[in-house]
Structure formats: structure tokens, C-alpha cells
């Protein structure tokens, strides 16, 4: 029996993971289905747009700007080893648009938005506000989940687009002010090298990451245990799950878009 | 009329309700008493459909609550939650008028606001609080707003979950009197769960005592003090000795 004990632990863990995956999937399907079924809560949708989109702009912009600048420095220093310093504009552009822009924005949204959604909904659950919604004939999935998921699906790609541009601008500032690139040449090389498919892949990733971030926040908030500890654990679990799923989704989407 | 027939509910290995039978007539104020963790809240939430019983039936005017159209069914109810459960992101009047601003009972915004202010006045609050947020109010004021929200759509049935918990004795008396007045004035059926005996005496037409997952005793408020039931006697007099085991 003792020999079988590790196997039993592994089995339990796998079953637990599969059950959790099933629960999250059913929750996501339910949440998304409420987006297209009335009633619609416009005020909650606009509040979610403001919170997820507009209020995330500063952190997204700063993250992208510094990453773009650091990327330019790294590529310049690395490229110097084989006399390829001139590729800085192209690699910054492709690196930001295809990979770093969507992933960093996704992770920032997981940190800022997923945690805030999970904490808010978990607190509502602990203080019986979710039960109050039900007794007031309002479906919590429609009132809380659907507006946040829809807002994230629409606005995170926009944030990714803004992040891509600011990241490229960060590289441009470093390239032209510190590394001696001509500004017109830098911009021309950036524009010539980027393809529509790069930009499309970036925005599609943003849409997927936004959906993941919002759904994880809502799911863990709704599943919260009792008291302050329950709220804390729900918030922590939501950010962990969102970050891991965003990175996993990024790998899958990159494989789909760029390995043909 | 609300009828619970042989209602069972367990959470994991813990059997909370083990065959609850209870009947509340139309226009009657029933107060369910019992110690902490005896399943009072679960009973109340089962009637609302927030908790699904494992066994048994709950009927409201002869209709099974689990088969009723949810919107129409819930539109008949108002509920005051233990902690008021006001929505932090909405102002006081938006909380009170929540049901009137959306769904089947939706009214124009100005009309909903004026109804909310009228209901706030009914529970002894001035119109000036209408634009405050719940976090700016004291516990007693939040309870009053919760009460105003519960009666905003003139429900036929009102539930009160521990209406005086966390309030000082004077504020408890005020809330008890308000509940009694409102229930009588509206002719509503009321179901209150509490372990505060002052609430029981102020609010109840009938009392039911829940213990060990079943209704241990039920009867009119007038019979409360001479019921002859040892469980009820121990509870209402707050004695440590008796058939109900007290954990020390």
C-alpha cells in the first residue's frame, strides 16, 4: 500500500486539476453566453470599460515604454557581437508587436484587473451582496461577469495596440537619442518590417488574454471562501491562474500563428 | 402561504436540516429562533432558492419554489440581510431603488428616485442621505437602508435575517418597531430568523424553534412563555443547563 501512495497522490492531483478545468470551462461558457443574452447592463459595462481600459493605460504605457527601451539596448549590445547593430528597429518592432507587447500587457492586466475583479466579487460574496443581487431578481453572471468579460475582450486588444506603439516609441527614443540612429531611417525600417499579420496576431492575443484575465477574476471571486482569508486566497489564486493561462495561451497562439 | 415539507439539507457530512416542516399563513409574521449554526439561514435561503434542498418540497402559494419562474417569483419577495448587504458601488437611493431601475419592475429614473426617498423617509431617514454611499453610514443606518430596499417594490413576502445583530439595544428596538409597523401596514407575510428575544417579542405572530435540524416547537407568541417545551424554555431564558448542549 505504501508503494501505491505516491500514485494515489498523483491521481488525486490529476483528478482535481481536471475537475477544476471543467468547472472553469463551464463558468467561462456560461459567462460568455450571458454576453449575448438580455438583459444587458450598460452602466456596468461602461464602468468595466473605464476600469479595465482607461485606468490601465498608465501602467501599460510605462511598462511598454521601458521594455521597448531596454529591448533596443539589448539588441544593440547583442547585435554588436556579430556586427548586426543596424537591426535594432526591426527587432524592437517585431519583438514588441508579436511577443512582448501582448504578453506584458496581459500580465499587467492580470496583476491590476484580475486581482481587482476577484477581490471585489469575493467581498461581495462574503458580505452577501451576491445573494442580495439574486433576491433582487438580478442574475450575478449577467450583472457582474458578462459586462467585465465583454469589456476585457474589447479593450485589452486596444491596450495591446497602445502598448505596442509605446514600446516601439521607447525603442525609438533610445535608438535615436542614445544609440545614434537616424530618426527617419528608424521609423522607415520599423514600418517596412512589420506586416499586417504581426499586428493582427498581437491584437488577437490581446483579446484572448483579456478574456482569460476577466474570467479568472470573476471565477475565483465567485468561488471565494468566507472572511478576509477567503478574499485574499481568491485574489491570489485568480492572479496566479490568469498569469499562467496567459503564458500558456501565448505559447499556443504563437505556435498557431508563426510555425507554419 | 409558505409551506416547507420534510426539507433536508447537508453540506458534506454535516446534516443541517433533517426534515423541517413549517407552515406560514398569508399575512402572518413567523419568527424562527434557534442557536447559532442550527440552520436558520439555510431554511430561509432554501425558500428563496439560494440553497437547493437535498430532499423535501417548499411551496409558496402551492407552487414549488424550484419550478417557479425565477423573476416573477423573486419579484414577490423583499429581504433584509444580516449585514444589510448594500452595494458599495451604488449610492443609498440607487441601492433602495435597485429593483426599480432594472428588470420587469423598471421605472423612469426620477420616479424610482422619488420612491426610494419616500421609502427612506418611511424608515426614518432624511432625503439628504440619498446621495451618500453605504460606507458613509453607521451600522444602524445601513440596516434602515436595507429595510427600505426590502420594501421598495411593495413585496408580498418579506424576509428578515438577524435584523438586530450588531446594533445597540436602542437601535435594535427602533428596527424591531419599524419591522412590525411595516409588516402590519403592508399586510405582508414575514419570516424572520433571529436569536434576539426582544426581536421575537416585538415582531412575531408565531414562533418556531429550530433545533437539531427539525422544528422543535411552533406556536403563537402568546404561548412562548408557557409552552412546556424544555428546549424552548432553555433557549428563551438563556440557561446553560438543559437539553440543549452548551459548548463551554
Coordinates of C-alpha atoms in Angstrom, one line a residue:
Chain A
X1 CA 0.0 0.0 0.0
X2 CA 2.8 2.4 0.9
X3 CA 4.2 1.9 -2.6
X4 CA 0.9 2.9 -4.2
X5 CA 0.6 6.0 -2.0
X6 CA 2.6 8.4 -4.4
X7 CA 0.5 7.1 -7.3
X8 CA -2.7 7.9 -5.3
X9 CA -1.4 11.4 -4.7
X10 CA -0.7 11.9 -8.4
X11 CA -4.1 10.5 -9.3
X12 CA -5.9 12.8 -6.9
X13 CA -3.9 15.8 -8.1
X14 CA -4.7 15.0 -11.8
X15 CA -8.4 14.4 -11.0
X16 CA -8.5 17.7 -9.1
X17 CA -6.9 19.5 -12.0
X18 CA -9.3 18.0 -14.5
X19 CA -12.3 18.9 -12.3
X20 CA -11.1 22.5 -11.8
X21 CA -10.5 22.7 -15.6
X22 CA -14.1 21.5 -16.2
X23 CA -15.5 24.0 -13.7
X24 CA -13.6 26.9 -15.2
X25 CA -14.6 25.9 -18.7
X26 CA -18.3 25.7 -17.8
X27 CA -18.1 29.0 -16.0
X28 CA -16.4 30.6 -19.0
X29 CA -19.1 29.3 -21.4
X30 CA -21.8 30.4 -19.0
X31 CA -20.2 33.9 -18.6
X32 CA -19.7 34.4 -22.4
X33 CA -23.3 33.1 -23.2
X34 CA -24.7 35.8 -20.9
X35 CA -22.9 38.5 -23.0
X36 CA -25.3 37.8 -25.9
X37 CA -28.5 37.2 -23.9
X38 CA -30.6 40.1 -22.5
X39 CA -30.9 41.8 -20.1
X40 CA -27.8 43.9 -20.7
X41 CA -26.3 46.2 -18.1
X42 CA -24.9 49.2 -19.9
X43 CA -23.8 51.1 -16.8
X44 CA -21.8 48.1 -15.5
X45 CA -20.2 47.6 -19.0
X46 CA -19.1 51.3 -19.2
X47 CA -17.7 51.1 -15.7
X48 CA -15.8 48.0 -16.6
X49 CA -14.5 49.6 -19.8
X50 CA -13.2 52.6 -17.8
X51 CA -11.6 50.4 -15.1
X52 CA -10.0 47.8 -17.4
X53 CA -9.2 50.1 -20.3
X54 CA -8.7 53.7 -19.4
X55 CA -7.4 53.3 -15.9
X56 CA -4.9 50.6 -17.0
X57 CA -3.3 53.0 -19.6
X58 CA -0.6 54.5 -17.3
X59 CA 0.8 51.1 -16.1
X60 CA 0.6 49.6 -19.6
X61 CA 2.3 52.7 -21.2
X62 CA 5.1 52.8 -18.6
X63 CA 5.7 49.0 -18.9
X64 CA 5.8 49.1 -22.7
X65 CA 8.0 52.2 -22.8
X66 CA 10.7 50.8 -20.5
X67 CA 10.6 47.4 -22.1
X68 CA 10.9 48.9 -25.6
X69 CA 13.9 51.0 -24.5
X70 CA 15.6 48.0 -22.7
X71 CA 15.0 45.8 -25.8
X72 CA 16.7 48.4 -28.0
X73 CA 19.7 48.4 -25.7
X74 CA 19.9 44.6 -25.5
X75 CA 19.6 44.1 -29.3
X76 CA 22.2 46.8 -30.0
X77 CA 24.6 45.2 -27.5
X78 CA 23.9 41.7 -28.6
X79 CA 24.0 42.6 -32.3
X80 CA 27.4 44.2 -31.9
X81 CA 28.9 40.8 -31.3
X82 CA 28.3 39.9 -35.0
X83 CA 28.1 43.4 -36.5
X84 CA 24.3 43.5 -36.6
X85 CA 23.6 46.6 -34.6
X86 CA 21.5 48.0 -37.5
X87 CA 18.7 45.6 -36.9
X88 CA 17.5 47.3 -33.7
X89 CA 14.4 49.0 -35.3
X90 CA 13.2 45.8 -36.9
X91 CA 13.8 43.5 -33.9
X92 CA 12.3 46.0 -31.4
X93 CA 9.2 46.2 -33.7
X94 CA 8.8 42.5 -34.2
X95 CA 9.6 41.7 -30.5
X96 CA 7.2 44.2 -29.2
X97 CA 4.3 43.6 -31.6
X98 CA 4.5 39.8 -31.8
X99 CA 5.5 38.9 -28.3
X100 CA 6.4 41.4 -25.6
X101 CA 3.5 43.8 -26.1
X102 CA 0.7 41.3 -25.7
X103 CA 2.4 39.2 -23.0
X104 CA 3.4 42.2 -20.8
X105 CA 0.0 43.9 -21.2
X106 CA -1.7 40.6 -20.5
X107 CA 0.4 40.1 -17.3
X108 CA -0.2 43.7 -16.2
X109 CA -3.9 43.3 -16.7
X110 CA -3.7 40.0 -14.7
X111 CA -2.0 41.9 -11.9
X112 CA -4.2 45.0 -12.0
X113 CA -7.6 43.9 -13.3
X114 CA -7.9 40.2 -12.4
X115 CA -6.9 40.9 -8.8
X116 CA -9.3 43.8 -8.5
X117 CA -12.2 41.9 -10.1
X118 CA -11.6 38.9 -7.8
X119 CA -11.3 40.9 -4.7
X120 CA -14.4 43.0 -5.4
X121 CA -16.6 40.0 -6.3
X122 CA -15.2 37.9 -3.4
X123 CA -16.0 40.7 -1.0
X124 CA -19.5 41.0 -2.5
X125 CA -19.9 37.2 -1.9
X126 CA -18.6 37.4 1.7
X127 CA -20.9 40.3 2.6
X128 CA -24.0 38.6 0.9
X129 CA -24.2 41.2 -1.8
X130 CA -24.3 38.4 -4.4
X131 CA -27.3 36.8 -2.6
X132 CA -28.8 40.2 -2.4
X133 CA -28.5 40.5 -6.2
X134 CA -30.3 37.2 -6.7
X135 CA -33.2 38.3 -4.3
X136 CA -33.5 41.5 -6.3
X137 CA -34.1 39.4 -9.5
X138 CA -30.7 40.1 -10.9
X139 CA -28.5 37.3 -12.2
X140 CA -25.0 37.7 -10.9
X141 CA -23.4 36.2 -14.0
X142 CA -25.2 38.8 -16.1
X143 CA -24.6 41.8 -13.8
X144 CA -21.1 41.0 -12.7
X145 CA -19.4 38.6 -15.1
X146 CA -20.8 39.4 -18.6
X147 CA -20.0 43.2 -18.5
X148 CA -16.5 42.6 -17.3
X149 CA -15.7 39.8 -19.7
X150 CA -17.1 41.8 -22.7
X151 CA -15.2 44.9 -21.7
X152 CA -11.9 43.0 -21.3
X153 CA -12.4 41.2 -24.7
X154 CA -12.9 44.6 -26.4
X155 CA -10.5 46.9 -24.6
X156 CA -7.4 44.7 -23.9
X157 CA -6.6 44.4 -27.6
X158 CA -6.7 48.2 -27.7
X159 CA -4.4 48.3 -24.8
X160 CA -2.1 45.9 -26.5
X161 CA -2.1 48.1 -29.6
X162 CA -1.3 51.1 -27.5
X163 CA 1.4 49.1 -25.7
X164 CA 3.0 48.0 -29.0
X165 CA 3.2 51.6 -30.2
X166 CA 4.6 53.0 -26.9
X167 CA 7.1 50.1 -26.8
X168 CA 8.3 50.9 -30.3
X169 CA 8.4 54.5 -29.3
X170 CA 10.6 53.6 -26.3
X171 CA 13.0 51.8 -28.6
X172 CA 12.9 54.7 -31.0
X173 CA 13.8 57.2 -28.2
X174 CA 16.7 55.0 -27.0
X175 CA 17.8 54.2 -30.6
X176 CA 17.8 57.8 -31.8
X177 CA 18.9 59.6 -28.5
X178 CA 21.5 57.1 -27.2
X179 CA 22.5 54.7 -30.0
X180 CA 22.9 57.2 -32.8
X181 CA 20.2 56.0 -35.2
X182 CA 18.7 58.5 -37.7
X183 CA 15.0 59.0 -36.7
X184 CA 13.6 58.9 -40.3
X185 CA 15.6 55.7 -41.0
X186 CA 14.5 54.1 -37.7
X187 CA 10.8 54.8 -38.4
X188 CA 11.1 53.6 -42.1
X189 CA 12.8 50.3 -41.0
X190 CA 10.1 49.8 -38.4
X191 CA 7.3 50.4 -40.8
X192 CA 8.8 48.4 -43.6
X193 CA 9.5 45.3 -41.5
X194 CA 6.1 45.0 -39.7
X195 CA 3.4 43.0 -41.5
X196 CA -0.4 43.2 -41.1
X197 CA -0.2 39.6 -39.8
X198 CA 2.1 40.7 -36.9
X199 CA -0.3 43.3 -35.8
X200 CA -3.3 41.0 -36.2
X201 CA -1.6 38.3 -34.1
X202 CA -0.9 40.9 -31.4
X203 CA -4.5 42.1 -31.2
X204 CA -5.9 38.5 -31.2
X205 CA -3.6 37.6 -28.4
X206 CA -4.8 40.7 -26.5
X207 CA -8.4 39.6 -27.0
X208 CA -7.6 36.1 -25.7
X209 CA -5.6 37.4 -22.7
X210 CA -8.3 40.0 -21.8
X211 CA -10.9 37.2 -21.8
X212 CA -8.7 35.0 -19.6
X213 CA -7.9 37.8 -17.1
X214 CA -11.6 38.8 -16.7
X215 CA -12.9 35.2 -16.5
X216 CA -10.3 34.2 -13.9
X217 CA -11.1 37.3 -11.7
X218 CA -14.8 36.6 -11.9
X219 CA -14.5 32.8 -11.3
X220 CA -12.3 32.9 -8.3
X221 CA -14.3 35.8 -6.9
X222 CA -17.5 33.8 -7.1
X223 CA -15.8 30.8 -5.6
X224 CA -14.4 32.7 -2.7
X225 CA -14.4 31.2 0.8
X226 CA -15.5 33.0 3.9
X227 CA -13.9 36.0 5.6
X228 CA -10.9 38.1 4.8
X229 CA -8.8 35.0 4.3
X230 CA -11.2 33.7 1.7
X231 CA -11.0 37.0 -0.2
X232 CA -7.2 37.0 0.0
X233 CA -6.9 33.4 -1.3
X234 CA -9.4 34.1 -4.1
X235 CA -7.4 37.1 -5.2
X236 CA -4.1 35.3 -5.1
X237 CA -5.4 32.2 -6.9
X238 CA -7.0 34.4 -9.6
X239 CA -3.8 36.2 -10.4
X240 CA -1.7 33.0 -10.4
X241 CA -4.2 31.2 -12.7
X242 CA -4.6 34.2 -15.1
X243 CA -0.8 34.7 -15.4
X244 CA -0.1 31.0 -16.1
X245 CA -3.0 30.7 -18.5
X246 CA -1.9 33.9 -20.4
X247 CA 1.6 32.5 -20.8
X248 CA 0.3 29.1 -21.9
X249 CA -2.2 30.7 -24.3
X250 CA 0.6 32.9 -25.7
X251 CA 2.7 29.8 -26.5
X252 CA -0.3 28.1 -28.2
X253 CA -1.2 31.2 -30.2
X254 CA 2.4 31.8 -31.2
X255 CA 2.6 28.2 -32.4
X256 CA -0.6 28.6 -34.4
X257 CA 0.4 31.9 -35.9
X258 CA 4.1 31.5 -36.6
X259 CA 5.1 27.9 -37.0
X260 CA 3.7 27.1 -40.4
Chain B
X1 CA -48.8 30.8 2.2
X2 CA -45.3 29.3 2.6
X3 CA -45.0 25.6 3.3
X4 CA -41.9 23.6 4.0
X5 CA -42.4 19.8 3.8
X6 CA -39.7 17.4 5.1
X7 CA -36.8 19.6 4.0
X8 CA -33.4 18.1 4.3
X9 CA -30.0 19.8 3.5
X10 CA -26.5 18.6 4.2
X11 CA -23.2 20.3 3.5
X12 CA -20.7 17.5 3.1
X13 CA -21.0 15.3 6.1
X14 CA -22.8 18.0 8.1
X15 CA -26.6 17.5 8.2
X16 CA -28.0 20.9 8.7
X17 CA -31.7 20.4 8.0
X18 CA -33.1 16.9 8.8
X19 CA -36.8 17.1 8.0
X20 CA -38.1 20.7 8.5
X21 CA -41.9 21.0 8.4
X22 CA -43.3 24.5 8.7
X23 CA -46.3 26.4 7.5
X24 CA -46.6 30.2 7.4
X25 CA -50.0 31.6 6.6
X26 CA -50.6 34.6 4.4
X27 CA -50.1 37.9 6.3
X28 CA -48.6 36.1 9.3
X29 CA -45.3 37.1 10.9
X30 CA -43.3 34.0 11.7
X31 CA -40.1 34.2 13.6
X32 CA -37.7 31.3 13.6
X33 CA -35.4 31.1 16.6
X34 CA -32.6 28.7 17.4
X35 CA -28.9 28.7 18.3
X36 CA -26.1 29.6 16.0
X37 CA -25.4 27.0 13.3
X38 CA -28.8 25.3 13.7
X39 CA -29.8 26.0 10.0
X40 CA -32.0 29.1 10.3
X41 CA -30.3 30.9 7.5
X42 CA -30.2 27.7 5.4
X43 CA -34.0 27.4 5.9
X44 CA -34.6 31.0 4.8
X45 CA -32.3 30.7 1.8
X46 CA -34.0 27.5 0.8
X47 CA -37.3 29.3 0.5
X48 CA -35.7 31.9 -1.8
X49 CA -34.0 29.2 -3.9
X50 CA -30.5 30.4 -2.9
X51 CA -29.9 26.9 -1.5
X52 CA -31.4 23.8 -3.1
X53 CA -32.7 21.2 -0.6
X54 CA -31.5 17.7 -0.9
X55 CA -34.9 16.3 -0.1
X56 CA -38.4 17.7 0.5
X57 CA -40.5 20.4 -1.0
X58 CA -41.0 24.1 -0.5
X59 CA -44.2 25.6 -1.7
X60 CA -45.2 29.3 -2.0
X61 CA -49.0 29.6 -2.6
X62 CA -48.9 26.0 -3.7
X63 CA -46.1 26.4 -6.3
X64 CA -42.8 24.6 -5.9
X65 CA -40.1 27.3 -5.5
X66 CA -37.7 25.3 -7.6
X67 CA -40.1 25.2 -10.6
X68 CA -41.3 28.7 -10.4
X69 CA -40.3 31.4 -13.0
X70 CA -37.4 33.0 -11.1
X71 CA -38.0 36.6 -12.0
X72 CA -41.7 36.6 -11.2
X73 CA -41.2 34.5 -8.1
X74 CA -38.4 36.8 -6.7
X75 CA -40.4 39.9 -7.6
X76 CA -42.8 38.9 -4.8
X77 CA -40.0 39.0 -2.2
X78 CA -38.1 41.5 -0.2
X79 CA -35.2 40.7 2.1
X80 CA -33.2 42.4 4.8
X81 CA -29.8 40.8 5.1
X82 CA -27.9 40.4 8.4
X83 CA -25.2 42.9 7.3
X84 CA -27.6 44.9 5.1
X85 CA -25.7 43.7 2.0
X86 CA -25.8 47.1 0.4
X87 CA -24.0 47.5 -2.9
X88 CA -20.8 49.6 -2.1
X89 CA -20.5 51.0 -5.6
X90 CA -24.1 52.5 -5.6
X91 CA -25.5 55.4 -3.7
X92 CA -28.1 54.9 -1.0
X93 CA -31.0 55.8 -3.3
X94 CA -29.7 53.6 -6.1
X95 CA -29.5 50.7 -3.6
X96 CA -33.1 51.3 -2.4
X97 CA -34.4 51.6 -6.0
X98 CA -32.2 48.8 -7.4
X99 CA -35.2 46.7 -8.4
X100 CA -37.0 49.7 -9.8
X101 CA -34.1 50.7 -12.1
X102 CA -33.9 47.4 -13.9
X103 CA -35.8 44.2 -14.9
X104 CA -39.5 43.7 -15.0
X105 CA -40.3 46.4 -12.4
X106 CA -38.2 49.1 -14.1
X107 CA -39.5 52.7 -13.8
X108 CA -38.2 56.0 -15.1
X109 CA -35.1 57.2 -13.1
X110 CA -36.9 60.2 -11.5
X111 CA -39.8 58.1 -10.4
X112 CA -37.5 55.4 -9.0
X113 CA -35.6 58.1 -7.1
X114 CA -38.7 59.6 -5.6
X115 CA -40.0 56.2 -4.5
X116 CA -36.6 55.5 -2.9
X117 CA -36.7 58.8 -1.0
X118 CA -40.2 58.0 0.2
X119 CA -39.2 54.6 1.4
X120 CA -36.1 56.1 3.1
X121 CA -38.5 58.5 4.9
X122 CA -40.6 55.5 5.9
X123 CA -37.7 54.0 7.7
X124 CA -36.9 57.3 9.4
X125 CA -34.1 58.6 7.1
X126 CA -33.9 62.1 5.6
X127 CA -33.7 62.7 1.9
X128 CA -30.2 64.1 2.4
X129 CA -28.7 60.6 2.8
X130 CA -30.0 59.6 -0.7
X131 CA -26.8 60.5 -2.4
X132 CA -24.4 59.2 0.2
X133 CA -22.6 55.8 -0.3
X134 CA -23.3 53.0 2.2
X135 CA -19.7 53.2 3.6
X136 CA -20.6 56.7 4.9
X137 CA -23.4 55.4 7.1
X138 CA -23.4 53.8 10.5
X139 CA -24.5 50.1 11.0
X140 CA -28.0 51.1 12.2
X141 CA -28.5 53.5 9.2
X142 CA -27.3 50.7 6.8
X143 CA -29.9 48.4 8.3
X144 CA -32.6 51.0 7.7
X145 CA -31.5 51.4 4.1
X146 CA -31.5 47.6 3.8
X147 CA -35.1 47.7 5.1
X148 CA -36.1 50.5 2.7
X149 CA -34.6 48.4 -0.1
X150 CA -36.5 45.3 1.0
X151 CA -39.9 47.2 0.9
X152 CA -39.1 49.4 -2.2
X153 CA -41.2 47.3 -4.6
X154 CA -44.0 46.6 -2.1
X155 CA -43.4 42.9 -1.8
X156 CA -46.0 40.4 -0.6
X157 CA -43.4 38.4 1.4
X158 CA -40.5 39.9 3.4
X159 CA -37.6 38.0 5.0
X160 CA -35.5 39.4 7.8
X161 CA -32.2 37.7 8.5
X162 CA -30.9 38.6 12.0
X163 CA -32.3 42.2 11.8
X164 CA -30.8 43.4 15.0
X165 CA -27.4 41.7 15.0
X166 CA -24.6 44.2 15.7
X167 CA -26.9 47.0 16.8
X168 CA -27.1 48.7 20.3
X169 CA -30.3 47.9 22.3
X170 CA -32.0 51.2 21.5
X171 CA -31.3 50.9 17.7
X172 CA -32.5 47.2 17.9
X173 CA -35.7 48.5 19.4
X174 CA -36.1 51.0 16.7
X175 CA -35.5 48.4 13.9
X176 CA -37.9 45.9 15.6
X177 CA -40.7 48.5 15.8
X178 CA -40.1 49.6 12.2
X179 CA -40.3 46.0 11.0
X180 CA -43.5 45.4 13.0
X181 CA -45.1 48.6 11.7
X182 CA -44.2 48.0 8.1
X183 CA -45.3 44.3 8.1
X184 CA -48.7 45.3 9.6
X185 CA -49.1 48.3 7.3
X186 CA -48.2 46.4 4.1
X187 CA -50.2 43.3 5.1
X188 CA -47.1 41.3 4.1
X189 CA -46.2 37.8 5.1
X190 CA -43.0 37.9 7.1
X191 CA -40.3 35.4 8.0
X192 CA -37.6 36.5 10.4
X193 CA -34.7 34.5 11.8
X194 CA -33.1 35.7 14.9
X195 CA -31.8 34.7 18.3
X196 CA -32.6 38.1 19.8
X197 CA -35.6 37.5 22.1
X198 CA -36.5 41.2 22.1
X199 CA -37.0 40.9 18.3
X200 CA -39.1 37.8 18.7
X201 CA -41.5 39.5 21.2
X202 CA -41.7 42.7 19.0
X203 CA -42.1 41.1 15.6
X204 CA -43.7 37.6 15.9
X205 CA -47.3 36.5 15.5
X206 CA -46.0 32.9 15.6
X207 CA -42.7 31.4 16.7
X208 CA -40.9 28.3 15.5
X209 CA -37.8 26.9 17.2
X210 CA -35.3 25.1 15.1
X211 CA -33.0 22.6 16.8
X212 CA -31.1 19.5 15.6
X213 CA -32.3 20.2 12.0
X214 CA -36.0 20.0 12.8
X215 CA -38.7 22.4 14.1
X216 CA -38.6 21.5 17.8
X217 CA -41.7 23.7 18.7
X218 CA -44.0 26.0 17.0
X219 CA -46.9 28.1 18.3
X220 CA -48.3 31.6 18.8
X221 CA -46.2 34.2 20.5
X222 CA -48.7 34.2 23.4
X223 CA -47.7 30.6 24.2
X224 CA -44.0 31.3 24.2
X225 CA -43.6 31.5 28.0
X226 CA -45.8 28.6 28.9
X227 CA -45.1 26.2 26.1
X228 CA -43.8 23.4 28.5
X229 CA -41.1 22.6 25.9
X230 CA -37.8 22.2 27.8
X231 CA -35.7 23.1 24.7
X232 CA -37.7 26.3 24.1
X233 CA -37.6 27.2 27.8
X234 CA -33.9 26.8 28.0
X235 CA -33.4 28.9 24.8
X236 CA -35.7 31.8 25.7
X237 CA -34.3 32.1 29.2
X238 CA -30.7 31.7 28.1
X239 CA -29.9 28.9 30.5
X240 CA -26.6 27.0 30.2
X241 CA -28.2 23.9 31.7
X242 CA -30.9 21.9 29.9
X243 CA -31.5 19.6 27.0
X244 CA -29.5 21.8 24.5
X245 CA -25.9 21.1 25.0
X246 CA -23.9 24.3 25.5
X247 CA -20.2 24.2 24.5
X248 CA -18.1 25.7 27.1

